[in-house]
CSV table of C-alpha atoms in Angstrom, one decimal:
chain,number,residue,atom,x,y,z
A,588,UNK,CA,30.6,-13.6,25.8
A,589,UNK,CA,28.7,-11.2,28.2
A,590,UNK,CA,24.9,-10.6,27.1
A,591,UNK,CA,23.1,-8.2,27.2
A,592,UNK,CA,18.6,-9.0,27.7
A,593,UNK,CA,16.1,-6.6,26.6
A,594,UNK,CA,12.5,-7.8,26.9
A,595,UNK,CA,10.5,-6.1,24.6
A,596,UNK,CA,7.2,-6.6,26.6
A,597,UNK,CA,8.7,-5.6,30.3
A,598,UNK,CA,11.3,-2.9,28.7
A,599,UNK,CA,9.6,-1.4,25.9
A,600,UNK,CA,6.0,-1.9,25.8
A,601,UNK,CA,3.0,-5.3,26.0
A,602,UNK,CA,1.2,-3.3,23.2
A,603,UNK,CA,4.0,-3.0,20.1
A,604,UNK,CA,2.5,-0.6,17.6
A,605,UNK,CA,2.6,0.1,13.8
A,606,UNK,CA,6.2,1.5,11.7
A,607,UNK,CA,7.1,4.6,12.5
A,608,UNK,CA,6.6,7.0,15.7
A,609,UNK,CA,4.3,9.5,13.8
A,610,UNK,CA,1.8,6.3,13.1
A,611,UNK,CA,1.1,6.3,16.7
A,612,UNK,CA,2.8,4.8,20.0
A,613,UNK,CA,5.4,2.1,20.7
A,614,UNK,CA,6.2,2.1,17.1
A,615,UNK,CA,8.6,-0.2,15.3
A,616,UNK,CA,10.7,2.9,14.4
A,617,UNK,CA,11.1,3.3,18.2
A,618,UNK,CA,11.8,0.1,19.4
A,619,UNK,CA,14.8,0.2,16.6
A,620,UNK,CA,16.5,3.2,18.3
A,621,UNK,CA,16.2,1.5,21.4
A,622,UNK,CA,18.1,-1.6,19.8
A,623,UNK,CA,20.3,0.7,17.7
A,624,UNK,CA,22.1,2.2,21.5
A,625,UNK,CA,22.2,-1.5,22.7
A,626,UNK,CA,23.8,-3.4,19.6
A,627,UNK,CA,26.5,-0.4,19.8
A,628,UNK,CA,27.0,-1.2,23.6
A,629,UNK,CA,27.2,-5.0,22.3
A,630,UNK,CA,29.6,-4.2,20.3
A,631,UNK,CA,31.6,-2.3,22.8
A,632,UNK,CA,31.8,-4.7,25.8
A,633,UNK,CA,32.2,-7.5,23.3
A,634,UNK,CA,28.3,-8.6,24.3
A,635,UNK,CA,25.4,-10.4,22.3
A,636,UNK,CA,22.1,-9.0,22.7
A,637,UNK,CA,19.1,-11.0,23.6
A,638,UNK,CA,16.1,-9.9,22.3
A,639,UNK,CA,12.9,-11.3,23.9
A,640,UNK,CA,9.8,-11.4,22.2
A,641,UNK,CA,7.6,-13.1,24.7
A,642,UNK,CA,4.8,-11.5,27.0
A,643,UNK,CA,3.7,-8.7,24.4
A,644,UNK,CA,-0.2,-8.8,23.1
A,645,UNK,CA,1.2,-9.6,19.7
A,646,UNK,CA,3.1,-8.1,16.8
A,647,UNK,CA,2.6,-6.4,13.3
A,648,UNK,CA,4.3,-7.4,10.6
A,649,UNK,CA,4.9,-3.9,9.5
A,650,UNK,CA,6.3,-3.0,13.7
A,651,UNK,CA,8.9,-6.1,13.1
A,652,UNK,CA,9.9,-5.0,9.6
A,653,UNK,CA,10.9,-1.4,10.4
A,654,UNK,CA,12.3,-2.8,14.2
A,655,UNK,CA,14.5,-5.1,12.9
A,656,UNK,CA,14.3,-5.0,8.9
A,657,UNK,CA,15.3,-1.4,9.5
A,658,UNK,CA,18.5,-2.4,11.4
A,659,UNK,CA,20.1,-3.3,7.8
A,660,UNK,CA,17.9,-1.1,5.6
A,661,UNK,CA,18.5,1.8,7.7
A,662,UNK,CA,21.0,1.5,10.0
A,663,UNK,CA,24.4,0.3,8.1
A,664,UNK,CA,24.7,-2.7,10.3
A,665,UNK,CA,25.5,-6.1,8.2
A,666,UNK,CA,23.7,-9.4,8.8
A,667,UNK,CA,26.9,-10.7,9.5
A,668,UNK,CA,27.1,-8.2,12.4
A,669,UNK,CA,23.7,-8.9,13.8
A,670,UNK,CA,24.5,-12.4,13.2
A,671,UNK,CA,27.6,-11.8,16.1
A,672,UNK,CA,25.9,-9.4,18.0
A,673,UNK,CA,22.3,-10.3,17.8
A,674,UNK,CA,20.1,-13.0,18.7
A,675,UNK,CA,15.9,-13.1,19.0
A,676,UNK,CA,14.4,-15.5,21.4
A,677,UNK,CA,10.8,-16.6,21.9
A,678,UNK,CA,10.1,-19.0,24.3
A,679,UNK,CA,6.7,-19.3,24.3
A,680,UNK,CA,5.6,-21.6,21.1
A,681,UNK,CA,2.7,-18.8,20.4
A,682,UNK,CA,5.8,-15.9,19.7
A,683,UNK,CA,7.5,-18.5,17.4
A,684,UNK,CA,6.3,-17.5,14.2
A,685,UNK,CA,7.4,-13.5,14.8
A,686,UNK,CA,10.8,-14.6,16.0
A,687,UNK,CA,10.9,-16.5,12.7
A,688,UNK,CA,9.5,-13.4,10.8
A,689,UNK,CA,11.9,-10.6,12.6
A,690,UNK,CA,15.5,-13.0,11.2
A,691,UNK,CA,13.7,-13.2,8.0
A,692,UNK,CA,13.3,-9.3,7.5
A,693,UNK,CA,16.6,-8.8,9.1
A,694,UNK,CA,17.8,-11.4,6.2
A,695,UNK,CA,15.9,-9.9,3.2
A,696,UNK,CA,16.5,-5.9,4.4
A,697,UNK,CA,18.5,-4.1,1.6
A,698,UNK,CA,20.6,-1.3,2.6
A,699,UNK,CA,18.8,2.0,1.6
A,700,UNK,CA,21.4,3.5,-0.9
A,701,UNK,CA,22.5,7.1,-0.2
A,702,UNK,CA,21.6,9.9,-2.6
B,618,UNK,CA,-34.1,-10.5,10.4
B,619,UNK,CA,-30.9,-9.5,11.6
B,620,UNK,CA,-27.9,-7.2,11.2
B,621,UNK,CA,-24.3,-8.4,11.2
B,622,UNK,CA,-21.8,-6.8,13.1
B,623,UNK,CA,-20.2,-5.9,10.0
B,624,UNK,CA,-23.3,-4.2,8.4
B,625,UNK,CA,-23.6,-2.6,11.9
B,626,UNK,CA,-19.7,-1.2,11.9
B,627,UNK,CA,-20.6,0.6,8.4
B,628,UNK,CA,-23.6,2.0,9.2
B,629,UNK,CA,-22.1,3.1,13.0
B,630,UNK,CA,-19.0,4.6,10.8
B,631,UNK,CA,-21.7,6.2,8.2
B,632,UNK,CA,-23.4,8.2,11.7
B,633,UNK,CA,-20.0,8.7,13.4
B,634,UNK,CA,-18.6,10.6,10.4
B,635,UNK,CA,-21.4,12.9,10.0
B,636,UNK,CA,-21.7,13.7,13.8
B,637,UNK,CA,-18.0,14.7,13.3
B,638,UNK,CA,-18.5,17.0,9.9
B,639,UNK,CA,-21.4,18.4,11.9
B,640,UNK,CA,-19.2,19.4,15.3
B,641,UNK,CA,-16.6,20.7,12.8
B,642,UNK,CA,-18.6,22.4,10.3
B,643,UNK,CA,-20.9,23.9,13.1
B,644,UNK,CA,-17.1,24.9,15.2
B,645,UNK,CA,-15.8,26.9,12.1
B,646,UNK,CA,-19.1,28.8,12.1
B,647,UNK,CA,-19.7,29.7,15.5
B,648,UNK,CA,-16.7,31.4,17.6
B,649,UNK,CA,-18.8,32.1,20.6
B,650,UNK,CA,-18.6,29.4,23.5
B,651,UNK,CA,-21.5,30.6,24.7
B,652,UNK,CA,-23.5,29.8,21.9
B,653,UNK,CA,-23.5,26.6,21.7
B,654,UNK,CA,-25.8,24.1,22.6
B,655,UNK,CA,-25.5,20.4,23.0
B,656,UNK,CA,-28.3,19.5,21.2
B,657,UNK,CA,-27.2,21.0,17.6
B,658,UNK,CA,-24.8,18.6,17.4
B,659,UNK,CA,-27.2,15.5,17.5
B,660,UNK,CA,-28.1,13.6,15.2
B,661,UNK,CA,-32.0,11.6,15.0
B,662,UNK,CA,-33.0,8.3,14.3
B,663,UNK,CA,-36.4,7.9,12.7
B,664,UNK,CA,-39.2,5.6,14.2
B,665,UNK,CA,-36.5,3.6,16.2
B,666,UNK,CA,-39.3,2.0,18.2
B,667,UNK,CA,-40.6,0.5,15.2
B,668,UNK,CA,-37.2,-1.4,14.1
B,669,UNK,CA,-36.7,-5.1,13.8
B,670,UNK,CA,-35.9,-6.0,17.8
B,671,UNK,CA,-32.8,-8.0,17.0
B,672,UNK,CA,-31.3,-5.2,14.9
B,673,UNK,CA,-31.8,-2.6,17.7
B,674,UNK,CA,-30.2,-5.2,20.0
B,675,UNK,CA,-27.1,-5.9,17.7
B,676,UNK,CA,-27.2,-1.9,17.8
B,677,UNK,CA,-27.0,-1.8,21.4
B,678,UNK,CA,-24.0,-4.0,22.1
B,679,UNK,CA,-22.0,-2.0,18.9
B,680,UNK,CA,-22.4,1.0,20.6
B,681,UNK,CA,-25.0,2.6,18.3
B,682,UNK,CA,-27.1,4.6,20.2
B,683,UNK,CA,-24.0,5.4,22.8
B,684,UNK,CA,-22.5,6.9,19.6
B,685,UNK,CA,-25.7,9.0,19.0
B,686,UNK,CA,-25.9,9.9,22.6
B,687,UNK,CA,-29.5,8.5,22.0
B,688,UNK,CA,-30.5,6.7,25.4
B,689,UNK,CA,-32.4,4.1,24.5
B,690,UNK,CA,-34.2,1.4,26.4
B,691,UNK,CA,-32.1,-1.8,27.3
B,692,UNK,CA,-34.0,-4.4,25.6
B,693,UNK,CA,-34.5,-8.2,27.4
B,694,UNK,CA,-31.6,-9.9,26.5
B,695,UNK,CA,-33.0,-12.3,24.6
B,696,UNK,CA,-31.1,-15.4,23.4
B,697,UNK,CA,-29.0,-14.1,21.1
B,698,UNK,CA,-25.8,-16.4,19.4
B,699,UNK,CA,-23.6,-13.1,19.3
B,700,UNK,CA,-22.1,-11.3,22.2
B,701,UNK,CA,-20.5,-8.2,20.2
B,702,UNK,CA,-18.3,-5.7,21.9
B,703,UNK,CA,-18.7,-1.8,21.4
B,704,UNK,CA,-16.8,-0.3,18.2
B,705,UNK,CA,-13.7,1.7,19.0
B,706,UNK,CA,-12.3,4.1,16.1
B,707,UNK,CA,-9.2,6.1,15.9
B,708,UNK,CA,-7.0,8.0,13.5
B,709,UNK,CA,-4.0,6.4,14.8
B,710,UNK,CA,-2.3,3.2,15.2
B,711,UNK,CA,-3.7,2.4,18.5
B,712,UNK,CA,-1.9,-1.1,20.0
B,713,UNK,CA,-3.7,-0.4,23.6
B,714,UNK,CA,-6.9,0.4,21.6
B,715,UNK,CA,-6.7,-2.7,19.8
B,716,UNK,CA,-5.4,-4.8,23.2
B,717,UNK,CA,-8.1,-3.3,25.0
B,718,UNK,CA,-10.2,-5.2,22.2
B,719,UNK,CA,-8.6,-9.1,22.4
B,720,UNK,CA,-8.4,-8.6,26.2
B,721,UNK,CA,-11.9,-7.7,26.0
B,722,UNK,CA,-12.3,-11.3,23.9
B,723,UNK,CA,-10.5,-13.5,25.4
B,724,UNK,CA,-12.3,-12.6,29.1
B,725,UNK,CA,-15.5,-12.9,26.6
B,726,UNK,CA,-14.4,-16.4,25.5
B,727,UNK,CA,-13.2,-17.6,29.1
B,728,UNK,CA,-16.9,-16.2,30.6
B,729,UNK,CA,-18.7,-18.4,28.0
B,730,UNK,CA,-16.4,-21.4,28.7
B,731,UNK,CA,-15.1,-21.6,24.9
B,732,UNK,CA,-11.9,-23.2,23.8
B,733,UNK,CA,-8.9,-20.3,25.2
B,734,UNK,CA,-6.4,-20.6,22.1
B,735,UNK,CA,-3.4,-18.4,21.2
B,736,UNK,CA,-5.6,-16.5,18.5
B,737,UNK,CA,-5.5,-13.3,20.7
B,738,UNK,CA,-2.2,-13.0,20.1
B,739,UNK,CA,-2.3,-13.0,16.6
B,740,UNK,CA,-5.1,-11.2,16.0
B,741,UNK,CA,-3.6,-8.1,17.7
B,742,UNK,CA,-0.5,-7.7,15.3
B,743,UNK,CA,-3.1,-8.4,12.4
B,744,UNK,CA,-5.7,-5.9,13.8
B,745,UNK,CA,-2.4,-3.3,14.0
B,746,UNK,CA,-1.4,-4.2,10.5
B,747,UNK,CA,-5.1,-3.7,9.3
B,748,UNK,CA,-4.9,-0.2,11.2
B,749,UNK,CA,-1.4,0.8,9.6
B,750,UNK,CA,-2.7,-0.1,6.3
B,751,UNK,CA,-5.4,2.4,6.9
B,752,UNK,CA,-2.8,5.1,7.9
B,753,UNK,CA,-0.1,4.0,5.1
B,754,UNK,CA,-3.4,3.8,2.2
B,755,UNK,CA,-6.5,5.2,2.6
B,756,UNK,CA,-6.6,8.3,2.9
B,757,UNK,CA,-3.7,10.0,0.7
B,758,UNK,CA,-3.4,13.8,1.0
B,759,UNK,CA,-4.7,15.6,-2.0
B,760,UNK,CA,-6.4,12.9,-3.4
B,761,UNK,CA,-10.2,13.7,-3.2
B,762,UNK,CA,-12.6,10.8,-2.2
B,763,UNK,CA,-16.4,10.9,-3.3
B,764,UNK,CA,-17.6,12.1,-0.3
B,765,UNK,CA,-15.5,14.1,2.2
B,766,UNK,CA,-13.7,12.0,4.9
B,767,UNK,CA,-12.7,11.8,8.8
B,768,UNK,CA,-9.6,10.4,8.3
B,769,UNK,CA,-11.0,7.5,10.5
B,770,UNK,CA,-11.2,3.4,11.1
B,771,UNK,CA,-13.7,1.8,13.0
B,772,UNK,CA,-13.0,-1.6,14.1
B,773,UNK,CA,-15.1,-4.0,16.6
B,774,UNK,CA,-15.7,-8.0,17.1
B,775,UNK,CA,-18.3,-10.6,18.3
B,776,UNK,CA,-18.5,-14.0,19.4
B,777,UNK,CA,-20.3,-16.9,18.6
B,778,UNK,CA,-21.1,-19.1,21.3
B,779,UNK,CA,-23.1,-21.8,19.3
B,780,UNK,CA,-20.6,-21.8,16.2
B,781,UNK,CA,-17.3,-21.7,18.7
B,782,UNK,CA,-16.3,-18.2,16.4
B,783,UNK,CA,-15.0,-15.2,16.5
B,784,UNK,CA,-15.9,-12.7,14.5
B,785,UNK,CA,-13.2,-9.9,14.0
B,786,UNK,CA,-13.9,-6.6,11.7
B,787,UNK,CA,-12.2,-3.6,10.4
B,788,UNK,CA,-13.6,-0.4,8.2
B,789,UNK,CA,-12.4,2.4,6.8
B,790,UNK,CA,-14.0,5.2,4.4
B,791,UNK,CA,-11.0,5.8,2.4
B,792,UNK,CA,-9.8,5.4,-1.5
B,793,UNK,CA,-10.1,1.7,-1.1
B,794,UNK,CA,-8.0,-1.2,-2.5
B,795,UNK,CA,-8.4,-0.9,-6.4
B,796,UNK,CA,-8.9,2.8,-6.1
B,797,UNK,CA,-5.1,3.4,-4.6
B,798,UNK,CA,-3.7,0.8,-7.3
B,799,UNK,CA,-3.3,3.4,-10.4
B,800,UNK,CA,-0.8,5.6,-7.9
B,801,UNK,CA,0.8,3.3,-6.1
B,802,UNK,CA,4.3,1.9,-6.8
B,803,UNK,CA,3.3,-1.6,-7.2
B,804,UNK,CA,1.0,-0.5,-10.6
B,805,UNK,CA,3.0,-2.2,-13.1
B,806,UNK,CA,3.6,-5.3,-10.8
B,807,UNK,CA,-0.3,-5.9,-10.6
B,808,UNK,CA,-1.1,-5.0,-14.2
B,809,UNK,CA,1.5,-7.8,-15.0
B,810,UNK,CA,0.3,-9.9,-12.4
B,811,UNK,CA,-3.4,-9.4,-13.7
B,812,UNK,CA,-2.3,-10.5,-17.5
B,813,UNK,CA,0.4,-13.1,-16.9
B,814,UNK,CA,-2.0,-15.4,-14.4
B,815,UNK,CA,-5.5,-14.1,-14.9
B,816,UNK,CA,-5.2,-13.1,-18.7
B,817,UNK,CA,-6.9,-10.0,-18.1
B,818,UNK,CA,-5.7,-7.3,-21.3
B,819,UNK,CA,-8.6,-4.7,-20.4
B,820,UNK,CA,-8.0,-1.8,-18.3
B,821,UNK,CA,-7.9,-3.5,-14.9
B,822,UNK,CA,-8.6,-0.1,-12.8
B,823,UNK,CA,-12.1,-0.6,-13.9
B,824,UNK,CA,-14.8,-1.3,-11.0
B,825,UNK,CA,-15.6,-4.8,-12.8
B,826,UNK,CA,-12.1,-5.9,-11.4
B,827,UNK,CA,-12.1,-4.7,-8.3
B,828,UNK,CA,-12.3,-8.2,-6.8
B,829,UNK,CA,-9.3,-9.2,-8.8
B,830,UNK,CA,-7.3,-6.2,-8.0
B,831,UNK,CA,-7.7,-7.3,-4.1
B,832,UNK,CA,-6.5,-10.8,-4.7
B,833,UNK,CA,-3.7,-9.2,-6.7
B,834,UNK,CA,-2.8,-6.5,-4.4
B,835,UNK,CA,-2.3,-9.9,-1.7
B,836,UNK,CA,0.0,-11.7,-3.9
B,837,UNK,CA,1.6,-8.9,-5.0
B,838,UNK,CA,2.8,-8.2,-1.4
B,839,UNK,CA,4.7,-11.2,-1.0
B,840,UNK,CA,6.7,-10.3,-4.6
B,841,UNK,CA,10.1,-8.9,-4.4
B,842,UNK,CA,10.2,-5.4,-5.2
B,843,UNK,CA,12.3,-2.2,-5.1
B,844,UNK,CA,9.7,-1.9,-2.0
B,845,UNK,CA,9.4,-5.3,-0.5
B,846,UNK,CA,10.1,-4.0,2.9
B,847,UNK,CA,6.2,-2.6,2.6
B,848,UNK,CA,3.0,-3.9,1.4
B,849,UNK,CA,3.1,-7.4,3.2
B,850,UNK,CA,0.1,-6.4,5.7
B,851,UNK,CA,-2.5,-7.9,3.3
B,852,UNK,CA,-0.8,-11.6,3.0
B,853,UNK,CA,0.5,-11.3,6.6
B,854,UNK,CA,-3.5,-10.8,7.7
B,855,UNK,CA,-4.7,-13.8,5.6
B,856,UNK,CA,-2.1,-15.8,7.3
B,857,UNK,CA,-4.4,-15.2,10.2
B,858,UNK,CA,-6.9,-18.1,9.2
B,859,UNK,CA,-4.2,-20.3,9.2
B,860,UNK,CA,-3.9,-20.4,13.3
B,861,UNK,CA,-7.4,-21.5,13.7
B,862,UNK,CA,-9.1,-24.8,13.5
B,863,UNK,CA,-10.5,-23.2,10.5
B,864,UNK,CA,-10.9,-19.5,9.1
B,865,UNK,CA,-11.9,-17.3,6.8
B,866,UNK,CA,-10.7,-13.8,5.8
B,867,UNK,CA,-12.9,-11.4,3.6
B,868,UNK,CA,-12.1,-8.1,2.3
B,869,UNK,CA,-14.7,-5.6,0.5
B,870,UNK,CA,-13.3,-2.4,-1.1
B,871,UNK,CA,-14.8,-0.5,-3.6
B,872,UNK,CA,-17.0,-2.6,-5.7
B,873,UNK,CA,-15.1,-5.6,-4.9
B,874,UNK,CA,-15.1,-8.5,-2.8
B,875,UNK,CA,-12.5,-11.0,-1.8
B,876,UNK,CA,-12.6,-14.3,0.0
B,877,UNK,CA,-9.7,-17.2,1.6
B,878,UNK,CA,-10.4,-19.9,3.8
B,879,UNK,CA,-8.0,-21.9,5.6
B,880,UNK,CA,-8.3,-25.2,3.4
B,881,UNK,CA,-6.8,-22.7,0.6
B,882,UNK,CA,-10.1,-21.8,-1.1
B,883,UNK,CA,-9.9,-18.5,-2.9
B,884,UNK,CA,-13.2,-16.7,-4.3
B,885,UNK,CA,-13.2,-13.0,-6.2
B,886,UNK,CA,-16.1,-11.0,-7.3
B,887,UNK,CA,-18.2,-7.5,-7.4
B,888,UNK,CA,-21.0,-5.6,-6.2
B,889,UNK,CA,-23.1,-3.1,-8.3
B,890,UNK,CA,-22.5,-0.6,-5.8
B,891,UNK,CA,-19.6,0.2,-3.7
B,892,UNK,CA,-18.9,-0.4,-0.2
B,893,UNK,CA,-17.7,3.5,0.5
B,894,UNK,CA,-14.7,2.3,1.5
B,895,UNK,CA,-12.9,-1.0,3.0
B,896,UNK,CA,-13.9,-3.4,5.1
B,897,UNK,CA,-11.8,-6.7,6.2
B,898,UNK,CA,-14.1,-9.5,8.1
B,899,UNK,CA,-11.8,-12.5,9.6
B,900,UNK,CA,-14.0,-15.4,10.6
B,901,UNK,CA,-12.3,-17.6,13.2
B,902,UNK,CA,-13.3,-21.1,14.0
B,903,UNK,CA,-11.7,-21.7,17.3
């Protein structure tokens, strides 16, 4: 399977921010677009996408919930798809535990419910 | 005597507000440029010559009279167990703010030759969680607070050389804790967690409880709800004591005050007065 690497702290910012883009910059919101265009390319080329978490000053609980939380809760993709598609690495023992905490949002996400 | 960084923050935020009311109020009155002068925006300190010497220090490193555009004197830097970096503030969620913050510690920690750990890098997701929660709580729109706001948090830290701590601490002037509990979504979920596991039947948006409605607003975070994707920042900035040889995290808001340490120790209680806001005081033992 081809991959696909996006380093959050080289291709997206060292200095992740809060949930959404009007709380301020390098939001959580924003880094989900960002992943949003590259799980769809993923999923064209038959790819997994790497998701590196080292190198970044740290990371909000609330910036890893909407980033990758929000991939289920907001955009219609299954844990079974991100399970195929997806995979979040940190290296580094300090970026462990947010690795641990961005599968287990992606896990607990509900899909918002339409109106 | 002495003032703690956190008593300093407070009374730097009290200072910083009302130099901004004044700008603004004296802005909506004046239209003329040219009529201004730099001086009506100032504010004055009273007998400042005649305050306790380590206070005025403790001043000095917060950024007091910087704030205050009040050039004081350097005084000799006496031994002094805490090296405390100048207060930022922002309306926003500000992750280079807050990086410019634990880079400015950890080159504090590396100059005084104290154990480099990996807390930096938890502290900065902890310090933007404590920010969002500002943004997300304190200030709701048409909800009026007892005196008018900024819409601001103020945030700085210290180190203790002697100790091997760090000293990490976040305020805001907003509805507080307990006071945002009656509107927010979680309202039933902390009245039942207050009766089923502290056996409290009174009204629990009383001031009296205001320690109780922190500790519950924590453990109600970590509950599965129709909103479990929000309101984790309070537990996931406890967790913060946890990467430390020790720690301790304590949150005041309204009259209440709150207190975990890292061998599990929980304390609750209240003030007569209020704190005007929120403040949240991690103590890290490196």
């Amino acid at each position: 399977m081809n991959e696909i690497i996006y380093n959050v702290a080289q291709d997206f910012s060292a200095y992740p921010g809060g949930r959404f883009r009007r709380d301020g910059a390098n939001s959580g919101q924003e880094l989900r677009a960002n992943l949003v265009e590259l799980l769809n390319r993923a999923r064209r080329e038959d790819a997994r996408l790497r998701v590196i978490l080292d190198g970044t000053a740290g990371y909000g609980a609330s910036f890893l919930e909407e980033a990758f939380g929000g991939l289920v809760r907001c955009e219609n993709f299954t844990t079974n798809d991100l399970s195929r598609i997806l995979s979040i690495e940190a290296n580094a023992s300090v970026f462990q535990p947010y690795k641990t905490l961005a599968e287990r949002y992606i896990e607990e996400a509900q899909p918002l419910v339409a109106a | 005597m002495r003032i703690t960084p956190a008593a300093a923050l407070v009374l730097a935020a009290e200072y910083d507000r009302a130099r901004i009311r004044k700008m603004s109020d004296y802005f909506a009155r004046v239209h003329n440029l040219k009529q201004m002068h730099p001086d009506v925006f100032r504010l004055t300190l009273i007998d400042v010559d005649k305050w306790e010497p380590s206070v005025v220090r403790t001043l000095q490193q917060l950024g007091f009279f910087a704030l205050l555009d009040i050039d004081y004197p350097q005084l000799d830097p006496a031994p002094a167990p805490d090296h405390i970096l100048s207060f930022r503030s922002g309306t926003k969620v500000d992750p280079e703010e807050a990086g410019k913050l634990t880079e400015e510690l950890k080159d504090l920690l590396l100059s005084l030759r104290m154990p480099d750990s990996d807390a930096t890098v938890h502290l900065q997701g902890r310090l933007i969680d404590a920010i969002q929660n500002v943004r997300d709580h304190a200030y709701p729109q048409g909800e009026p607070l007892r005196f008018p706001h900024v819409g601001r948090w103020w945030m700085t830290a210290s180190v203790d050389k002697e100790e091997n701590r760090l000293d990490v601490v976040v305020y805001d002037q907003g509805i507080t804790i307990p006071g945002s509990i009656p509107m927010s979504p979680r309202r039933n979920d902390i009245a039942g967690y207050l009766k089923n596991f502290l056996n409290l039947e009174d009204d629990f948006t009383k001031p009296i409880y205001d320690g109780k409605n922190i500790k519950a607003a924590i453990e109600i975070g970590q509950s599965k709800t129709q909103q479990s994707h929000r309101g984790r920042g309070l537990m996931f900035m406890r967790e913060l004591v946890n990467f430390c040889r020790r720690g301790e995290l304590r949150i005041l808001s309204r009259n209440g005050g709150y207190l975990y340490s890292s061998d599990g120790t929980e304390l609750d209680w209240i003030h007569d007065t209020s704190i005007g806001g929120t403040l949240v005081e991690w103590k890290l033992y490196l």
